[in-house]
Coordinates of C-alpha atoms in Angstrom, one line a residue:
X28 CA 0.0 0.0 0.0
X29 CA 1.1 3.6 -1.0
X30 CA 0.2 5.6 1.7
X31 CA 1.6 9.6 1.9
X32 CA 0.2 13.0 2.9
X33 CA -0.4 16.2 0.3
X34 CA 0.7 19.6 1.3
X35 CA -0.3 22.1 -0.6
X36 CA 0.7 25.9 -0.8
X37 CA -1.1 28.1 -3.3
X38 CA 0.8 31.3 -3.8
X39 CA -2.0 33.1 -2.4
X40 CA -1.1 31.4 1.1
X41 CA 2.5 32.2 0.7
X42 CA 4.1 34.7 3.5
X43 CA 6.7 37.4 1.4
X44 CA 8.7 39.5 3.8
X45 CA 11.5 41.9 3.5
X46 CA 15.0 41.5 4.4
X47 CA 18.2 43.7 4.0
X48 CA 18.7 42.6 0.2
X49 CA 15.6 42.5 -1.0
X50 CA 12.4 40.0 0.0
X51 CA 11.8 36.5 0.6
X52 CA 8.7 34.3 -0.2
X53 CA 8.8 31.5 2.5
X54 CA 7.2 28.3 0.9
X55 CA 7.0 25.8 3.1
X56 CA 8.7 25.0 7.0
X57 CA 8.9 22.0 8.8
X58 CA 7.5 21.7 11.8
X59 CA 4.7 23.6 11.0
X60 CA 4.5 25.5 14.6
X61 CA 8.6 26.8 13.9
X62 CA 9.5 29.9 12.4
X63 CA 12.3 31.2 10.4
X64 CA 13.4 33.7 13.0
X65 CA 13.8 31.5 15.9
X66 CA 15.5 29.3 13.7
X67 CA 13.6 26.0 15.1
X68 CA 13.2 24.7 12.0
X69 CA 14.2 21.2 10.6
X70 CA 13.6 22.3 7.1
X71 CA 12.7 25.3 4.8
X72 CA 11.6 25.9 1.6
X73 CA 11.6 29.5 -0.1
X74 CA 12.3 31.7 -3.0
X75 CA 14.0 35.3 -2.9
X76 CA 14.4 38.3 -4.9
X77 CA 17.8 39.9 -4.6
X78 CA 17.2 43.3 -5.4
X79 CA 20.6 44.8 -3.9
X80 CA 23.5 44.7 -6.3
X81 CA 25.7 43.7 -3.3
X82 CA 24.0 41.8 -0.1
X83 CA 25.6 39.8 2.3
X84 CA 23.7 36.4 3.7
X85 CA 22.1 35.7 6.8
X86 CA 24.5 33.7 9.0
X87 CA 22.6 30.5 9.9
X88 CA 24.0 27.9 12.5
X89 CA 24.1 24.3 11.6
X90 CA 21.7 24.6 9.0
X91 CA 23.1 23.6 4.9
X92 CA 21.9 25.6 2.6
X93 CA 21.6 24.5 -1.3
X94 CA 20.2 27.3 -4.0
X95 CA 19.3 27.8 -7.4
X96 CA 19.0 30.7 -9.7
X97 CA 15.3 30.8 -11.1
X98 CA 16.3 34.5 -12.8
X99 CA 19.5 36.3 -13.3
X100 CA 22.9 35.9 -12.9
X101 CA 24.8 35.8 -9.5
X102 CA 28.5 35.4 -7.9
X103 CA 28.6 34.2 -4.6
X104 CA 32.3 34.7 -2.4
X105 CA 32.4 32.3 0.8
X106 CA 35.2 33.6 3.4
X107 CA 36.3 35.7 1.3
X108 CA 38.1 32.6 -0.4
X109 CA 35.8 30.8 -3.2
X110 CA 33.6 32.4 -6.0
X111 CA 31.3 31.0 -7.8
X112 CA 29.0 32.1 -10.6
X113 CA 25.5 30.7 -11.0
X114 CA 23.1 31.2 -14.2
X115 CA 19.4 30.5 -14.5
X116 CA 18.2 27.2 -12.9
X117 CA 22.1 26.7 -12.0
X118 CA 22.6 25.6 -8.4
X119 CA 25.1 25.5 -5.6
X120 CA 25.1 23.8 -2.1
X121 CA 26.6 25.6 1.3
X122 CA 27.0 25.7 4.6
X123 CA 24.9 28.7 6.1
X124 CA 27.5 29.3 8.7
X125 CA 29.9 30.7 5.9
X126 CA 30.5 34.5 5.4
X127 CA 28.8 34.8 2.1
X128 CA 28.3 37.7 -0.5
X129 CA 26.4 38.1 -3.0
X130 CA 26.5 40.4 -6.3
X131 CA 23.8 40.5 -8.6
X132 CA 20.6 41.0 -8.6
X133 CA 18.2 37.5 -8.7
X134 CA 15.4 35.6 -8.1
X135 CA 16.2 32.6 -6.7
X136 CA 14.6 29.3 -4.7
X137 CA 16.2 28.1 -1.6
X138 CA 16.3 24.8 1.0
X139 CA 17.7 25.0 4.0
X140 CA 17.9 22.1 6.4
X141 CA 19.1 21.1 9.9
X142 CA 21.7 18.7 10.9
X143 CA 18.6 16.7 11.5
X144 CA 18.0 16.2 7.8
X145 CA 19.3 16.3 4.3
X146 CA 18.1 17.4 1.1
X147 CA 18.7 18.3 -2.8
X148 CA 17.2 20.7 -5.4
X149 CA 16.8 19.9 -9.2
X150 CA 15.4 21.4 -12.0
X151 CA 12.4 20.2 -14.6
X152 CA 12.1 21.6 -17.9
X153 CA 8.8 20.2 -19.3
X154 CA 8.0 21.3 -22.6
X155 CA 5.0 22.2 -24.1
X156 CA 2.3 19.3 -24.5
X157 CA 4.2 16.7 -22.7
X158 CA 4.0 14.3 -19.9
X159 CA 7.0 13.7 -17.3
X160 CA 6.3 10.4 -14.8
X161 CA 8.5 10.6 -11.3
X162 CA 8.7 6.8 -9.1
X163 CA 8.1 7.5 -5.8
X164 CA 9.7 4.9 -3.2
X165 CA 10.8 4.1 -0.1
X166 CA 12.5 0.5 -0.1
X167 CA 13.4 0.8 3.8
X168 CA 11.8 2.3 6.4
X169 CA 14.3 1.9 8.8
X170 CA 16.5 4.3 6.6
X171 CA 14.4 6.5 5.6
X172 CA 12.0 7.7 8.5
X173 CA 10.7 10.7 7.1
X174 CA 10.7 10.9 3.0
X175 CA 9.2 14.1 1.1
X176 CA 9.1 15.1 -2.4
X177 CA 8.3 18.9 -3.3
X178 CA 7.4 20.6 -6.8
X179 CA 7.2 24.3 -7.2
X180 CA 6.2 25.9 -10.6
X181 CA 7.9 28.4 -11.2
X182 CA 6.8 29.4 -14.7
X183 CA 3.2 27.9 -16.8
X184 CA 1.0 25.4 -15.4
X185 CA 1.0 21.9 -14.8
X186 CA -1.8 19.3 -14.6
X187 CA -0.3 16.6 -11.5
X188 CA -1.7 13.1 -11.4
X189 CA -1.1 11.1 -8.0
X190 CA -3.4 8.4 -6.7
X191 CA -5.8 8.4 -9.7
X192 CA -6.4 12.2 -8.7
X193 CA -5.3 15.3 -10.1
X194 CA -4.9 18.6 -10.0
X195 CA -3.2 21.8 -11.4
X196 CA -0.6 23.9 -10.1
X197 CA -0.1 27.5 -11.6
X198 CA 2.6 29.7 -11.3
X199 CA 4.0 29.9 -8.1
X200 CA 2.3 26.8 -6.5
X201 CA 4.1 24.1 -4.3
X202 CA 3.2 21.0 -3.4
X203 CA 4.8 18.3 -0.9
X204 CA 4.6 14.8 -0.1
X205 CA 5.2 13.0 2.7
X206 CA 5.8 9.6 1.4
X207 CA 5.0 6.7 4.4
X208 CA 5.7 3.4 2.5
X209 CA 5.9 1.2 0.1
X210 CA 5.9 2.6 -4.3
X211 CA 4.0 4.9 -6.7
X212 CA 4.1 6.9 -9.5
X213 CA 3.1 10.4 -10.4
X214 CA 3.0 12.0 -13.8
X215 CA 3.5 16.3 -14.7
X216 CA 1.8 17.5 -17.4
X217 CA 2.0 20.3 -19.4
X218 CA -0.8 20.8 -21.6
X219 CA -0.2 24.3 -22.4
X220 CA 1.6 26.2 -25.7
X221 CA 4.3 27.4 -23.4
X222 CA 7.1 25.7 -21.2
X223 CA 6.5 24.9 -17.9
X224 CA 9.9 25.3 -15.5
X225 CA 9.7 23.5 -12.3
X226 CA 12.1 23.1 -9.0
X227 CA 12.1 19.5 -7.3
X228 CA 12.9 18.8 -3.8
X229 CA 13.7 16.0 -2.0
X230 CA 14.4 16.0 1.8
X231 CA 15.5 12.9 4.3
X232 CA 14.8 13.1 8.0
X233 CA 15.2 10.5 10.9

């Protein structure tokens, strides 16, 4: 049996707030009683427009960061040491306790996690009138206590197909699933003229 729970988070019920470089969109948080600021979380999920040429990053303890460019170009300096330069739907993975600056201005999508879990970003292109099917498993439960799998759309619409159900997720939409047990499939379809660009989490937990 393929058991799992749906969350869902409309844009409409997204939080945007400001910060020193520009604002940030928080997505989704695990638990659902922590909050950002108290930094209680076990995992976040979020998107952020850079709109300061130069902005330094929030210093997190003990919480990995890993981040993709949805638009724009940016070059990230940790310790003052290592550059790197990140295009659209490029990524990069780093520890939120480094002295990080940022030029350029963005829009980009974020996870941060806890030393309690561990998690990766990728990106979807689906093109126009086409189907993509994912496998969702978990082979061990023993390894894998807690197992989600998130899909944010961040440009078209997408028609998603799980447990003979559907539903369609417009710009800006997010949904996660907490997978219990056992196997399943899921299919994305874009049934649209246009391309349809979507981030893909995944996040472990024991």
């Amino acid at each position: 049996e393929f058991r799992r729970v749906l969350f869902r988070s409309p844009k409409e019920n997204q939080i945007t707030k400001r910060w020193s470089g520009g604002t940030t969109t928080e997505i989704c948080i695990f638990p659902k009683d922590s909050n950002y600021e108290d930094r209680n979380f076990i995992w976040r999920i979020s998107s952020a427009n850079v709109e300061s040429e130069e902005s330094n990053f929030t210093y997190l303890k003990n919480i990995w960061r890993e981040i993709m460019i949805l638009d724009g170009n940016i070059k990230l300096i940790h310790n003052d040491e290592t550059s790197i330069n990140l295009g659209k739907f490029e990524k990069h993975s780093f520890s939120g306790q480094w002295e990080t600056r940022s030029y350029g201005k963005v829009t980009d999508f974020n996870l941060m996690v806890s030393e309690k879990a561990n998690g990766n970003i990728s990106y979807i292109r689906l093109n126009e009138h086409t189907m993509s099917e994912f496998s969702l498993n978990i082979k061990n439960k023993r390894n894998h206590k807690n197992l989600y799998y998130g899909f944010y759309c961040y440009e078209g619409n997408i028609k998603v197909c799980l447990d003979n159900k559907s539903f369609t997720l417009n710009k800006n939409d997010f949904f996660l699933i907490n997978l219990k047990k056992g196997f399943g499939s899921m299919s994305l379809i874009n049934e649209s003229d246009n391309t349809a660009h979507i981030v893909k989490v995944k996040i472990v937990y024991n």
